[in-house]
mmCIF file of N, CA, C and O in Angstrom:
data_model
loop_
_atom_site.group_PDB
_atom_site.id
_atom_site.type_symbol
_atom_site.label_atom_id
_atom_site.label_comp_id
_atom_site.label_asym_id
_atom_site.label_seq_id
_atom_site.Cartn_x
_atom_site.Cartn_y
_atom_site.Cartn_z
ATOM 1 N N UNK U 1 164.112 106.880 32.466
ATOM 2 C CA UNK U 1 164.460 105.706 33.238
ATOM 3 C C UNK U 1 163.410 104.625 32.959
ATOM 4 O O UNK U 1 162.223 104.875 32.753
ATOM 5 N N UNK U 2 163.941 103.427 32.971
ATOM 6 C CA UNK U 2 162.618 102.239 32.611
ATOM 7 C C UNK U 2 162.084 101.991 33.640
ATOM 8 O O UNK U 2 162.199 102.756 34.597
ATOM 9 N N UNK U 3 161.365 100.861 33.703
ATOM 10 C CA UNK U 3 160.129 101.234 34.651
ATOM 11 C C UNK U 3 160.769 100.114 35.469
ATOM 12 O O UNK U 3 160.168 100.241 36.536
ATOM 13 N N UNK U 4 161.506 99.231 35.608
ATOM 14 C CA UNK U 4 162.295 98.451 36.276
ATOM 15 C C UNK U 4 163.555 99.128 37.421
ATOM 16 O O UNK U 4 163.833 98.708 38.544
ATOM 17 N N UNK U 5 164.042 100.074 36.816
ATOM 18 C CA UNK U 5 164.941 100.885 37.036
ATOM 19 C C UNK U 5 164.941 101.845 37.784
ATOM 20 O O UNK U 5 165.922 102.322 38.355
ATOM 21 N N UNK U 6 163.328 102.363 37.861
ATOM 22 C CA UNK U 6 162.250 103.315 38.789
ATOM 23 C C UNK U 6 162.000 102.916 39.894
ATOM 24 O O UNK U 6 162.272 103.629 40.860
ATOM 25 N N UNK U 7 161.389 101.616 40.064
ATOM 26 C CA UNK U 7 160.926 100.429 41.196
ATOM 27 C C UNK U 7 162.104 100.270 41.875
ATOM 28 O O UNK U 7 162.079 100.469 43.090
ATOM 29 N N UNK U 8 163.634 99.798 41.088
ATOM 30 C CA UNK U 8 164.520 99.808 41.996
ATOM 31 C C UNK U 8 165.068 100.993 42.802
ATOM 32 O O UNK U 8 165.724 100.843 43.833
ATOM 33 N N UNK U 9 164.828 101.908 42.389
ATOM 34 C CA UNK U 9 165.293 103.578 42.901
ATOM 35 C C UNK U 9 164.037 103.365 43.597
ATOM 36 O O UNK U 9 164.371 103.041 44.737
ATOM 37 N N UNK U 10 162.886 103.372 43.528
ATOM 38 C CA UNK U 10 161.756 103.206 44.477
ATOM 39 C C UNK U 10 162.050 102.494 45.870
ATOM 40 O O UNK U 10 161.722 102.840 47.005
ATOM 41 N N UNK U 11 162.649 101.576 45.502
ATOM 42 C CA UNK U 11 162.980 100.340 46.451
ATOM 43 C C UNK U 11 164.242 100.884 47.763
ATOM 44 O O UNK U 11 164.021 101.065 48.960
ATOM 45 N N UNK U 12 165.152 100.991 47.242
ATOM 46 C CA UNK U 12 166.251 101.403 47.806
ATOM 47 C C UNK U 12 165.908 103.122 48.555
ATOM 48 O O UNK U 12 166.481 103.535 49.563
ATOM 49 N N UNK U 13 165.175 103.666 48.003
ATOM 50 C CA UNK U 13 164.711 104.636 48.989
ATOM 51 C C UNK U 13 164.040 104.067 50.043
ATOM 52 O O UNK U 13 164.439 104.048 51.207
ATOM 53 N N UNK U 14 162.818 103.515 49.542
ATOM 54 C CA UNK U 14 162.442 102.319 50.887
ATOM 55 C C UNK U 14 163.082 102.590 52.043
ATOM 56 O O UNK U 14 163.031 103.305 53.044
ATOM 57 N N UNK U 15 163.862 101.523 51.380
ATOM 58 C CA UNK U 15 165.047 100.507 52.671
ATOM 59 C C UNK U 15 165.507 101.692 53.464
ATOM 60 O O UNK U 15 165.231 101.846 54.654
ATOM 61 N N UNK U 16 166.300 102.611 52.668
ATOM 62 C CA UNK U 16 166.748 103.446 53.362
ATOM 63 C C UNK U 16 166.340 104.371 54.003
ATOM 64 O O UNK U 16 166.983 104.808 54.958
ATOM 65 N N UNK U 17 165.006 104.952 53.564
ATOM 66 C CA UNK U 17 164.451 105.501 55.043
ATOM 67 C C UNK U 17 164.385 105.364 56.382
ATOM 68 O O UNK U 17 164.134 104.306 56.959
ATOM 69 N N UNK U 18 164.644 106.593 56.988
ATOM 70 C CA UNK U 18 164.204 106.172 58.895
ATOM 71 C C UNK U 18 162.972 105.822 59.135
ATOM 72 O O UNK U 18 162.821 104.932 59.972
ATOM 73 N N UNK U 19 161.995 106.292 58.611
ATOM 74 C CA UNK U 19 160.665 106.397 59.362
ATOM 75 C C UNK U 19 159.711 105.212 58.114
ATOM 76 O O UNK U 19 160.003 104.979 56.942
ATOM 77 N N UNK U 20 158.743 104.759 58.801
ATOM 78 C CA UNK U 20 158.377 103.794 58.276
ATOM 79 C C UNK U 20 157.505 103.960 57.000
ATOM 80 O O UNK U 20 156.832 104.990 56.986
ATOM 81 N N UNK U 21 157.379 103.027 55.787
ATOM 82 C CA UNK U 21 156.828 103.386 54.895
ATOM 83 C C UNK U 21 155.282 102.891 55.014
ATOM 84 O O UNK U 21 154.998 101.933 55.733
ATOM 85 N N UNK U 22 154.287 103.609 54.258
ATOM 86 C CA UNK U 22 152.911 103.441 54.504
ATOM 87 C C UNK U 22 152.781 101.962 53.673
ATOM 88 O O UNK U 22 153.660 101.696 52.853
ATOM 89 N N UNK U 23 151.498 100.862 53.935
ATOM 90 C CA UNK U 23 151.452 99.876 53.303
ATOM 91 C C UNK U 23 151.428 100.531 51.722
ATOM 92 O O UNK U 23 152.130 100.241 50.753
ATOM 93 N N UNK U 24 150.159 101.690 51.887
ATOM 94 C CA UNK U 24 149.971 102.379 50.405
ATOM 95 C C UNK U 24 151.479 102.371 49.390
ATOM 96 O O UNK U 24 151.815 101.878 48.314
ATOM 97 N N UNK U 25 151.851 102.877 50.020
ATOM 98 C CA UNK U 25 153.398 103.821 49.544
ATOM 99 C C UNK U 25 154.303 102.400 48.779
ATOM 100 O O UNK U 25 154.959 102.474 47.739
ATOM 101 N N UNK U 26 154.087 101.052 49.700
ATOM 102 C CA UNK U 26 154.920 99.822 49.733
ATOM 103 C C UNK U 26 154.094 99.135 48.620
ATOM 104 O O UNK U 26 154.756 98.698 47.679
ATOM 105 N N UNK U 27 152.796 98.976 48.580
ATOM 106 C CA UNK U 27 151.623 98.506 47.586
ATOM 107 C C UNK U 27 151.862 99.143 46.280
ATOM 108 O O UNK U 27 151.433 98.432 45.370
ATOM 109 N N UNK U 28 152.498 100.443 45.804
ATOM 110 C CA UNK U 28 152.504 100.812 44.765
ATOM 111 C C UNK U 28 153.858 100.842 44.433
ATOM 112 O O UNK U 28 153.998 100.334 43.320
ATOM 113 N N UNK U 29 154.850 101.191 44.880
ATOM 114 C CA UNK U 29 155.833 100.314 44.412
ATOM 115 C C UNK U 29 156.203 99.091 44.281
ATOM 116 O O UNK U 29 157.195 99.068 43.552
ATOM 117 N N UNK U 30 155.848 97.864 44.684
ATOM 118 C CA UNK U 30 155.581 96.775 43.940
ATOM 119 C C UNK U 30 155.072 96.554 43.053
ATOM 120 O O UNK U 30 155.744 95.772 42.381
ATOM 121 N N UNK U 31 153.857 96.904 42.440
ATOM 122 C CA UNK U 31 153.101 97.117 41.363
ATOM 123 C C UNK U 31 153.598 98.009 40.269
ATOM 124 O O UNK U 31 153.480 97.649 39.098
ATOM 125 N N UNK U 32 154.147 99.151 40.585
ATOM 126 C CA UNK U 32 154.711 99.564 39.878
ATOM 127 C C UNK U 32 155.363 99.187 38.615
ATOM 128 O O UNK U 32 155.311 99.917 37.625
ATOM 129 N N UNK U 33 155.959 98.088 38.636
ATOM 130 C CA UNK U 33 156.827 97.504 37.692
ATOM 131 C C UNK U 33 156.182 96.200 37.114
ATOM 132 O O UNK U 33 156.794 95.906 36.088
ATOM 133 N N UNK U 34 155.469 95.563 37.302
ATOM 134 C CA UNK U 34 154.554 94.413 37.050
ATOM 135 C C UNK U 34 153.353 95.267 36.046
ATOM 136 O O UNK U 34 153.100 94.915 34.894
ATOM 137 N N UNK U 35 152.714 96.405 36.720
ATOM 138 C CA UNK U 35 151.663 96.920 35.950
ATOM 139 C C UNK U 35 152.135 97.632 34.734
ATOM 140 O O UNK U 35 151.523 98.487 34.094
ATOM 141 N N UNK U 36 153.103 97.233 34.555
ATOM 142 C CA UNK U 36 153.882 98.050 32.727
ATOM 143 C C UNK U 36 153.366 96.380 31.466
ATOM 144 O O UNK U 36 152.815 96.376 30.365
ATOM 145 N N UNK U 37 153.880 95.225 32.338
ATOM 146 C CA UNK U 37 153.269 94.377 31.377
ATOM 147 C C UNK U 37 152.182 93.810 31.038
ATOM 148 O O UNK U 37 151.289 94.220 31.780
ATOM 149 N N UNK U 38 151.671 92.820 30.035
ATOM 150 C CA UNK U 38 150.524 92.475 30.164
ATOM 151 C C UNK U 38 149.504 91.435 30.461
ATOM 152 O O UNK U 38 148.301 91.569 30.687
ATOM 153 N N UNK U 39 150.267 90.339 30.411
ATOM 154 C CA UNK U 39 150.158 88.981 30.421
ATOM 155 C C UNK U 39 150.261 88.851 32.272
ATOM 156 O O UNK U 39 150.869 89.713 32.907
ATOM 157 N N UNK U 40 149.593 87.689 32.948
ATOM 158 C CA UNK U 40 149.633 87.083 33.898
ATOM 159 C C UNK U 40 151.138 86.423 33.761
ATOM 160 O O UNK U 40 152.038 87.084 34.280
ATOM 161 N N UNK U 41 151.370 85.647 33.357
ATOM 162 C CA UNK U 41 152.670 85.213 33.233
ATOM 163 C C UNK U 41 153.344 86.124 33.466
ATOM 164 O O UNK U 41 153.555 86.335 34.660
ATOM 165 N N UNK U 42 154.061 87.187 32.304
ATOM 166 C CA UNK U 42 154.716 88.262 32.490
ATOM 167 C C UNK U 42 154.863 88.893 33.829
ATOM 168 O O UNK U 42 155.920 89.042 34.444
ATOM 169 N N UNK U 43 153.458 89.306 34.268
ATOM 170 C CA UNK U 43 153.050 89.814 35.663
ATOM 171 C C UNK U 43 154.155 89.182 36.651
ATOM 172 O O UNK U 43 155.040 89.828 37.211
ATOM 173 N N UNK U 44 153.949 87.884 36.750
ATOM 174 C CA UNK U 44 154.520 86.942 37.843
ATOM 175 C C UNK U 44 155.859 86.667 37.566
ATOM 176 O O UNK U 44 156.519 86.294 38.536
ATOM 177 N N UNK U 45 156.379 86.746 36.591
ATOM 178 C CA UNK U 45 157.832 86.794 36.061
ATOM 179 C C UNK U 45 158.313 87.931 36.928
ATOM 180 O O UNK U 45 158.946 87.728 37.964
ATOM 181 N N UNK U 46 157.895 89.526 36.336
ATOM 182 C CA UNK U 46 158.027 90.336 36.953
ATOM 183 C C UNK U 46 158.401 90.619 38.506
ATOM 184 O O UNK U 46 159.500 90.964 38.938
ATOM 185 N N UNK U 47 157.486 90.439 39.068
ATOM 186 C CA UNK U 47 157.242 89.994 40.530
ATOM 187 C C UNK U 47 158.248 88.992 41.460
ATOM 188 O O UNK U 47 158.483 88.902 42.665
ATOM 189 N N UNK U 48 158.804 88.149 39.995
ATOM 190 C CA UNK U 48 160.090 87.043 40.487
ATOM 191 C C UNK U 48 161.204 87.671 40.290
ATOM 192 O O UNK U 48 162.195 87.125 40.774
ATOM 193 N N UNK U 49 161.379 88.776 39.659
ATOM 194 C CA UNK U 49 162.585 89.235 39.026
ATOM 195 C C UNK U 49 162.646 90.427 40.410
ATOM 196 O O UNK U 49 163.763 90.429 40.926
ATOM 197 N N UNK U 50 161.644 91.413 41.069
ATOM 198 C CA UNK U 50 161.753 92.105 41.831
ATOM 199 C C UNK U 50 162.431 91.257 42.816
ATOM 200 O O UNK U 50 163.658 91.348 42.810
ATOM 201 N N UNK U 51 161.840 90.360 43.757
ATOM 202 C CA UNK U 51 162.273 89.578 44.717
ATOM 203 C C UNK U 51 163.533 89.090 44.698
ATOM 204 O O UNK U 51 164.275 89.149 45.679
ATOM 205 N N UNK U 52 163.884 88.535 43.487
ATOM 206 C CA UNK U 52 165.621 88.275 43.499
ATOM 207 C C UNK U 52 166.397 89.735 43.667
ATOM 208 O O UNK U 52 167.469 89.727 44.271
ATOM 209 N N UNK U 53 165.954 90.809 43.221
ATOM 210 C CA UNK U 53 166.596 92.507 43.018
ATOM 211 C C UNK U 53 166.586 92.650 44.477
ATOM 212 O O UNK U 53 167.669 92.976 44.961
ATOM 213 N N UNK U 54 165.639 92.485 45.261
ATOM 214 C CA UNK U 54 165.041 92.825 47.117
ATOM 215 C C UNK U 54 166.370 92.481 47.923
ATOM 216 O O UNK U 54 167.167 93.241 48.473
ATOM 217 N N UNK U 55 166.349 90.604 47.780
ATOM 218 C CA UNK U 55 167.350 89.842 47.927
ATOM 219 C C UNK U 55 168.974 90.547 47.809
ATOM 220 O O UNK U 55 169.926 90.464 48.585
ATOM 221 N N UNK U 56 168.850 91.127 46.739
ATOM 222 C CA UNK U 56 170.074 91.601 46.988
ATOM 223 C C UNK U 56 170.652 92.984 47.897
ATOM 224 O O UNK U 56 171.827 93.308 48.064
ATOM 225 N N UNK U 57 169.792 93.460 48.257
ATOM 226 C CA UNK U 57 169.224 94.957 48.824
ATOM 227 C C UNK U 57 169.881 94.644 50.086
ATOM 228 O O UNK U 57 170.632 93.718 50.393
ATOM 229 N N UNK U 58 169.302 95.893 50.917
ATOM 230 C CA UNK U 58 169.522 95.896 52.572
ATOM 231 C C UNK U 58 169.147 95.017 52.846
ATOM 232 O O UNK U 58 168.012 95.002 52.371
ATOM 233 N N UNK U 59 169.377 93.835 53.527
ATOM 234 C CA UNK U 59 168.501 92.966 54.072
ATOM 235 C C UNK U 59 168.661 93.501 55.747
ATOM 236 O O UNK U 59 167.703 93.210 56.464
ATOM 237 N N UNK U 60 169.497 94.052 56.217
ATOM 238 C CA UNK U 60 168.953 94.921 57.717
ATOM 239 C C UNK U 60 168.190 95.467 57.737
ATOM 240 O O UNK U 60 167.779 95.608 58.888
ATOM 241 N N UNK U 61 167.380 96.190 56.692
ATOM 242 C CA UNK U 61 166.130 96.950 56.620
ATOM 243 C C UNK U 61 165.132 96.647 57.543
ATOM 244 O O UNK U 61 165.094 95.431 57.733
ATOM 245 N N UNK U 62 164.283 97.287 58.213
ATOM 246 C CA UNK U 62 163.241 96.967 58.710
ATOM 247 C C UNK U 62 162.246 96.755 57.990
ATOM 248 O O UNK U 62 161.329 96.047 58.408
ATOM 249 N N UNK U 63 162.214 97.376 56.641
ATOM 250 C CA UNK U 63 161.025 97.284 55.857
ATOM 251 C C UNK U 63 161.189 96.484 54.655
ATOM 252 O O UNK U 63 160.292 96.415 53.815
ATOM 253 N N UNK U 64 162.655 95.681 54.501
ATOM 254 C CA UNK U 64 162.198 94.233 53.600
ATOM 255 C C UNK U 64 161.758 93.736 54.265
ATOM 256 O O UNK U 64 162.815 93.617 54.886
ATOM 257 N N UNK U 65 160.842 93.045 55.073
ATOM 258 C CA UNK U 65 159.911 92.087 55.403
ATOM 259 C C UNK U 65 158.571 92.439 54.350
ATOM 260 O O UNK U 65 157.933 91.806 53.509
ATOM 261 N N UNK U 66 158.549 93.620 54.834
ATOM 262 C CA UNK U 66 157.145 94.647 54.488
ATOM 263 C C UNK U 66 157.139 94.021 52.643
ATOM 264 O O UNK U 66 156.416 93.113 52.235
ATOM 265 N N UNK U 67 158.299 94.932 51.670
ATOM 266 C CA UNK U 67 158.498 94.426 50.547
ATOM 267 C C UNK U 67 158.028 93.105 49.956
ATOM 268 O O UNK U 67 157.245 92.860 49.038
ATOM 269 N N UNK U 68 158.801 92.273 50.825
ATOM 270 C CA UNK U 68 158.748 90.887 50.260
ATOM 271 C C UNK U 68 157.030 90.133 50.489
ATOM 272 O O UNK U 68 156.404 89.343 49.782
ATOM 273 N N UNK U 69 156.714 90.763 51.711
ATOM 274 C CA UNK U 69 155.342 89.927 52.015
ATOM 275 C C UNK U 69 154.525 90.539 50.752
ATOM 276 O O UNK U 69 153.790 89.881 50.016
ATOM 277 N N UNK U 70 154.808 91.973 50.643
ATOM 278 C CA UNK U 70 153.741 92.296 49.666
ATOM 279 C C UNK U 70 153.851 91.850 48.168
ATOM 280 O O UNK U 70 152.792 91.826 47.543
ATOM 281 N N UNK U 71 154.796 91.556 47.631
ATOM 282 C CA UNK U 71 155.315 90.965 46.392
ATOM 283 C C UNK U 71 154.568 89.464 46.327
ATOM 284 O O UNK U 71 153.854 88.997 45.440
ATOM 285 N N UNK U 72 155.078 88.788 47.821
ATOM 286 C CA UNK U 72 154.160 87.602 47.824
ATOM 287 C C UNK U 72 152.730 87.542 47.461
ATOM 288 O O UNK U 72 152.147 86.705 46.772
ATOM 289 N N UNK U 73 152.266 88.623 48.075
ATOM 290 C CA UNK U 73 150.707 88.760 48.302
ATOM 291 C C UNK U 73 150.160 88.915 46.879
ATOM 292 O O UNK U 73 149.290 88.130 46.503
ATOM 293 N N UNK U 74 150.705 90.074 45.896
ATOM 294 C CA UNK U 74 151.001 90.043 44.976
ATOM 295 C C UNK U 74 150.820 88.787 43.845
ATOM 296 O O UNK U 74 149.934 88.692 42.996
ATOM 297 N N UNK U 75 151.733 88.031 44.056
ATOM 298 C CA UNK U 75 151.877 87.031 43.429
ATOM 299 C C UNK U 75 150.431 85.909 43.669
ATOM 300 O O UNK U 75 149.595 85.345 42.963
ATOM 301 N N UNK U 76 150.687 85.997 44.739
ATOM 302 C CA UNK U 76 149.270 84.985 45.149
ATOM 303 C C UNK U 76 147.661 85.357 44.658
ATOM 304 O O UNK U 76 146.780 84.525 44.441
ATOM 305 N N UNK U 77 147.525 87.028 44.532
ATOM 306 C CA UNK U 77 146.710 87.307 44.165
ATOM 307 C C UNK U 77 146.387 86.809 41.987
ATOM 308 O O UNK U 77 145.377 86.376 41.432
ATOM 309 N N UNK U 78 147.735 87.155 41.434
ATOM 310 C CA UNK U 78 148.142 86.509 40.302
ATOM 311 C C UNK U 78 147.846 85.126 39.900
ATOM 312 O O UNK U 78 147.251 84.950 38.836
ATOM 313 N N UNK U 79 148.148 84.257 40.532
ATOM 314 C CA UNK U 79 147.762 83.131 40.891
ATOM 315 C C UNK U 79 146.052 82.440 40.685
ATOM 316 O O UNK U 79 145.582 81.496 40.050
ATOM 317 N N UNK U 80 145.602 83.298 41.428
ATOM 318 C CA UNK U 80 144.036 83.101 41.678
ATOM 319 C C UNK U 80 143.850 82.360 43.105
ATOM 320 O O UNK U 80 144.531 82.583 44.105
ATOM 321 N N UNK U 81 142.647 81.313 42.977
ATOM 322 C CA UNK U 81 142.102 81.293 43.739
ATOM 323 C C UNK U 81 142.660 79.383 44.339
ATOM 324 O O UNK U 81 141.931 78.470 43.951
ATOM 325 N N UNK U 82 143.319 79.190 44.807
ATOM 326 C CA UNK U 82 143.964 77.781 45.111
ATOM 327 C C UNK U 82 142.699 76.748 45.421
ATOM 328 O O UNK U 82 141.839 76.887 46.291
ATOM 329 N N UNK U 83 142.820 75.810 44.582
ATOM 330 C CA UNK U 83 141.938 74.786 44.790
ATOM 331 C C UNK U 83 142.016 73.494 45.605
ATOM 332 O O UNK U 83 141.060 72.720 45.628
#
């Protein structure tokens, strides 16, 4: 399975769990799929391409919030340091 393809099976277990997922557990599946490429760019591409995939997901979930903030966080960390 590709590593895009993993994250989304990652993802959708997520959502669908009863019981809540650890930040850990939520932190590495986001990364998951970003840390296959190499470039900053790439990285953040990545990271844009998850969020539209999220978007399409459970959005009743209790734990897309969780997802999406961390993708953000993610991204922002990518980013650097805002001047």
């Amino acid at each position: 399975m590709a590593p895009f393809e993993q994250t989304f099976q990652t993802f959708k277990e997520l959502l669908a769990n009863d019981r809540a997922a650890s930040v850990g557990a939520v932190d590495e599946a986001v990364w998951a799929y970003p840390g296959f490429v190499q470039s900053l760019d790439a990285q953040t591409e990545a990271l844009d391409e998850l969020s539209e995939t999220l978007a399409r997901l459970n959005a009743s979930s209790p734990f897309l919030p969780m997802l999406m903030d961390t993708i953000d966080r993610h991204r922002q960390r990518l980013a650097g340091p805002s001047s």
